[in-house]
PDB file of C-alpha atoms in Angstrom:
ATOM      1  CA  UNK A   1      17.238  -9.199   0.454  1.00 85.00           C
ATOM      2  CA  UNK A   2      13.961  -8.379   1.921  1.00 97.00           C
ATOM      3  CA  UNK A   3      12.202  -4.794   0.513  1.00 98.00           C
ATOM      4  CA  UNK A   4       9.281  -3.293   2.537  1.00 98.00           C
ATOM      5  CA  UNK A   5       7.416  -1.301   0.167  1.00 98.00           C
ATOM      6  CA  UNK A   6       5.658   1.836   1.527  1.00 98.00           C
ATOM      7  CA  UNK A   7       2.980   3.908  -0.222  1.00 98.00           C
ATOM      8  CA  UNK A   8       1.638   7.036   2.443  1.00 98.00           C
ATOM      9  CA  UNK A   9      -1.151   9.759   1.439  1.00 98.00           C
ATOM     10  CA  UNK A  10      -3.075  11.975   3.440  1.00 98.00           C
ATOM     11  CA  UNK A  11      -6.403  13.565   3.964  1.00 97.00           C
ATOM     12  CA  UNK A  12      -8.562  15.546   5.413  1.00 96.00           C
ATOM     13  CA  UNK A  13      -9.592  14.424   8.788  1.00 96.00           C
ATOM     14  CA  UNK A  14     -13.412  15.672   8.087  1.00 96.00           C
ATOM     15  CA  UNK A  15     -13.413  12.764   5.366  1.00 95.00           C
ATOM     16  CA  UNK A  16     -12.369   9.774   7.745  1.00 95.00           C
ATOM     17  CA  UNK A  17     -14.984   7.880   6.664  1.00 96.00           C
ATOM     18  CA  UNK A  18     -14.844   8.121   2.794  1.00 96.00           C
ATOM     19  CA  UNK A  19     -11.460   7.105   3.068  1.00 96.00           C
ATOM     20  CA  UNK A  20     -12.222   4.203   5.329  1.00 96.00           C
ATOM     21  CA  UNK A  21     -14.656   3.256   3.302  1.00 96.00           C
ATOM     22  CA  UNK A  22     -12.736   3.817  -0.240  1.00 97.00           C
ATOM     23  CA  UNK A  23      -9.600   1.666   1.440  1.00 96.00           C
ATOM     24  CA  UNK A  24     -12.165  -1.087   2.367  1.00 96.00           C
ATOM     25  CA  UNK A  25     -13.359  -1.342  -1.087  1.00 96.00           C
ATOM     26  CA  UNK A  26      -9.904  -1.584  -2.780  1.00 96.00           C
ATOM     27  CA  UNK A  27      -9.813  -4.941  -0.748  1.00 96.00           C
ATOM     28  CA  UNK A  28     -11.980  -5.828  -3.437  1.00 95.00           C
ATOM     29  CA  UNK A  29      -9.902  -4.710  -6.037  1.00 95.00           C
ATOM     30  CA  UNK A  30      -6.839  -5.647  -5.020  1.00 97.00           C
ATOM     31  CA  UNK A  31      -6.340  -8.943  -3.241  1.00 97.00           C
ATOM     32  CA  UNK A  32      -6.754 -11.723  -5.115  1.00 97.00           C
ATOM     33  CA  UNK A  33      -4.811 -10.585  -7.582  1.00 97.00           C
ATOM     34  CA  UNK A  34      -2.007  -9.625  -5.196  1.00 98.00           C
ATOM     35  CA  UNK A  35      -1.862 -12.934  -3.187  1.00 97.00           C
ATOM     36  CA  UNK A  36      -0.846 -14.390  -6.959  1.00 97.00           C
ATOM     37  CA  UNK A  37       1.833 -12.172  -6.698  1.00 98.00           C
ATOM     38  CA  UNK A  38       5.604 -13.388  -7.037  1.00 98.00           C
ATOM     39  CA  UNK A  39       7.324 -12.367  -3.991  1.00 98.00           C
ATOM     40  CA  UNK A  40       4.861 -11.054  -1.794  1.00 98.00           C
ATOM     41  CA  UNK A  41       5.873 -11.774   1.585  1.00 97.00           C
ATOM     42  CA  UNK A  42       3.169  -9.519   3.591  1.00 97.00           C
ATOM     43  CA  UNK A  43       0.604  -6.803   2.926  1.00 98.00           C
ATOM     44  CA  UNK A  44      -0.666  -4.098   4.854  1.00 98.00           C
ATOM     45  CA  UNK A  45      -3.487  -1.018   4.691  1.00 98.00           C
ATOM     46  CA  UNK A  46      -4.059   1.038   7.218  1.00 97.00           C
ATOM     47  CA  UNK A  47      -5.045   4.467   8.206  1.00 97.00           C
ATOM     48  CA  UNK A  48      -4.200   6.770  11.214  1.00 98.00           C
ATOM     49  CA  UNK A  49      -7.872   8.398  11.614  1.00 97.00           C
ATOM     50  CA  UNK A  50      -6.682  11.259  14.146  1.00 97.00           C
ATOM     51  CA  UNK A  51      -3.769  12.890  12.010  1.00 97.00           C
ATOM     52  CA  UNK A  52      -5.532  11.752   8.552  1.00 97.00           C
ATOM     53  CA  UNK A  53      -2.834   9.326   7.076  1.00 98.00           C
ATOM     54  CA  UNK A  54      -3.113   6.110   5.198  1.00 97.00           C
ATOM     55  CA  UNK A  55      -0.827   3.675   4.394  1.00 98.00           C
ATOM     56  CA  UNK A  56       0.128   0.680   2.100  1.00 97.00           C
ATOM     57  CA  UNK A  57       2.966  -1.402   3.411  1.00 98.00           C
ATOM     58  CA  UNK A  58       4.090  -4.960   1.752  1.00 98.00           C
ATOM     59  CA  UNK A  59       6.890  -7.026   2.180  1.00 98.00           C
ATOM     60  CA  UNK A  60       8.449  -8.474  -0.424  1.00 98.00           C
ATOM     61  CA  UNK A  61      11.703 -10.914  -1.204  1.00 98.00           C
ATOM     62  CA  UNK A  62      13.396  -9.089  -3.581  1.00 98.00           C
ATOM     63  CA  UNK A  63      13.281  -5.453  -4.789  1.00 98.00           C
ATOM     64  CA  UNK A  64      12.865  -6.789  -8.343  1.00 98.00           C
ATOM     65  CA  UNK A  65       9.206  -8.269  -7.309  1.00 98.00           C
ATOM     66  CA  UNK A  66       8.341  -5.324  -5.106  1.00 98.00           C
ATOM     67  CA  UNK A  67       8.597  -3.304  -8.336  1.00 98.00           C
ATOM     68  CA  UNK A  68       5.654  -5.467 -10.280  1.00 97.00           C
ATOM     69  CA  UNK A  69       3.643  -3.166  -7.777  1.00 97.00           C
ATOM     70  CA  UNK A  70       4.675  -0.084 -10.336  1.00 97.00           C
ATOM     71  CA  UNK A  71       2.594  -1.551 -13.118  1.00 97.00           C
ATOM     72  CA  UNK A  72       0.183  -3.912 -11.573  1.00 97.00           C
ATOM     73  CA  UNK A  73      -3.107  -2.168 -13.715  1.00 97.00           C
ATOM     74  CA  UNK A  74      -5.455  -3.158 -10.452  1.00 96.00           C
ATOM     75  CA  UNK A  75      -3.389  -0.678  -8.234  1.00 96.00           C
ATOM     76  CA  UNK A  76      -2.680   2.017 -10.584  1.00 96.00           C
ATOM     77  CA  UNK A  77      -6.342   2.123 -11.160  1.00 97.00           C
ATOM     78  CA  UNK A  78      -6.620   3.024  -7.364  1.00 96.00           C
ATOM     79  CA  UNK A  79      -4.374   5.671  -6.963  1.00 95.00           C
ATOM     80  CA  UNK A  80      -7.107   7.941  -9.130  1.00 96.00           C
ATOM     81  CA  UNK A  81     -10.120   6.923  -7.377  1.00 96.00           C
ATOM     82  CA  UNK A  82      -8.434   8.191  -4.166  1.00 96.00           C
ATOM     83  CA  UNK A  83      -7.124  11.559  -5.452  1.00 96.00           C
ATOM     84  CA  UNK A  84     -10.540  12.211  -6.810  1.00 96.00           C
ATOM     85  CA  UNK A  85     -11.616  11.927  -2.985  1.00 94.00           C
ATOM     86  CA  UNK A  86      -9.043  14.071  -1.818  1.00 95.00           C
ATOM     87  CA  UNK A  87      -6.085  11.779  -0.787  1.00 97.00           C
ATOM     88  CA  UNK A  88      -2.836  13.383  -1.993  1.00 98.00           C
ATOM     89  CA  UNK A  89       0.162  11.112  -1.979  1.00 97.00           C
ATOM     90  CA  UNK A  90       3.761  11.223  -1.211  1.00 97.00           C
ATOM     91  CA  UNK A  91       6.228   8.868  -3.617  1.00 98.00           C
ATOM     92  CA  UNK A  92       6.342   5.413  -2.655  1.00 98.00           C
ATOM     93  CA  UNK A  93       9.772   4.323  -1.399  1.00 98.00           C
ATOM     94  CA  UNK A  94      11.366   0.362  -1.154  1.00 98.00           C
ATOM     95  CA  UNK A  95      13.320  -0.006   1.362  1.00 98.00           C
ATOM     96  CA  UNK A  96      16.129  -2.691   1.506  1.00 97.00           C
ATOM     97  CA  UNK A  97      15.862  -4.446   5.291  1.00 97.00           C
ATOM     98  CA  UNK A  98      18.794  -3.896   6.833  1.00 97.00           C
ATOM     99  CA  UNK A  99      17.288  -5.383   9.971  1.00 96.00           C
ATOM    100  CA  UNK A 100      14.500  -7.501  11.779  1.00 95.00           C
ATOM    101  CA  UNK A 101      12.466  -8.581  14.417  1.00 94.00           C
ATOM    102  CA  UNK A 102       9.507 -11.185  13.495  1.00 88.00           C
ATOM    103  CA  UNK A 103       7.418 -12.966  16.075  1.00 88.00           C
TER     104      UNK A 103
END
């Protein structure tokens, strides 16, 4: 059973750039300790600049591993630095494929 894992905030569209720049940084913080991961199939940040969203989307193979993402310290310690800067977040949902298209 495949989960896709979605975390969505928003923000003001004055402060594009702090939270492009803030997103880029968590790269540093965040991925090599999530490629050692169980499970992680795919991972995804991005931001829509014009309506001031951001997103975190992963893939994972089970919804048991997708949950290691509640208490990995590395990401919980992002969540504040991005609040502090404005980004206010809706709850983070796993959702249970129930279908697919890959290329």
């Amino acid at each position: 059973m495949t989960v896709v894992r979605i975390s969505k905030g928003s923000f003001d569209v004055g402060d594009v750039e702090q939270a492009r720049s803030l997103l880029r940084d968590s790269e540093n913080a965040l991925r090599e300790i999530l490629v050692e991961l169980p499970g992680l199939i795919h991972y995804y940040v991005g931001m829509d600049a014009e309506t001031g969203y951001l997103t975190n989307v992963s893939v994972w193979d089970t919804l048991e591993h997708a949950h290691q993402m509640d208490t990995l310290p590395e990401m919980l310690a992002q969540r504040p630095i991005l609040e502090a800067a404005g980004v206010a977040f809706e709850p983070i949902t796993n959702h249970q494929v129930i279908w697919a298209i890959t290329a």
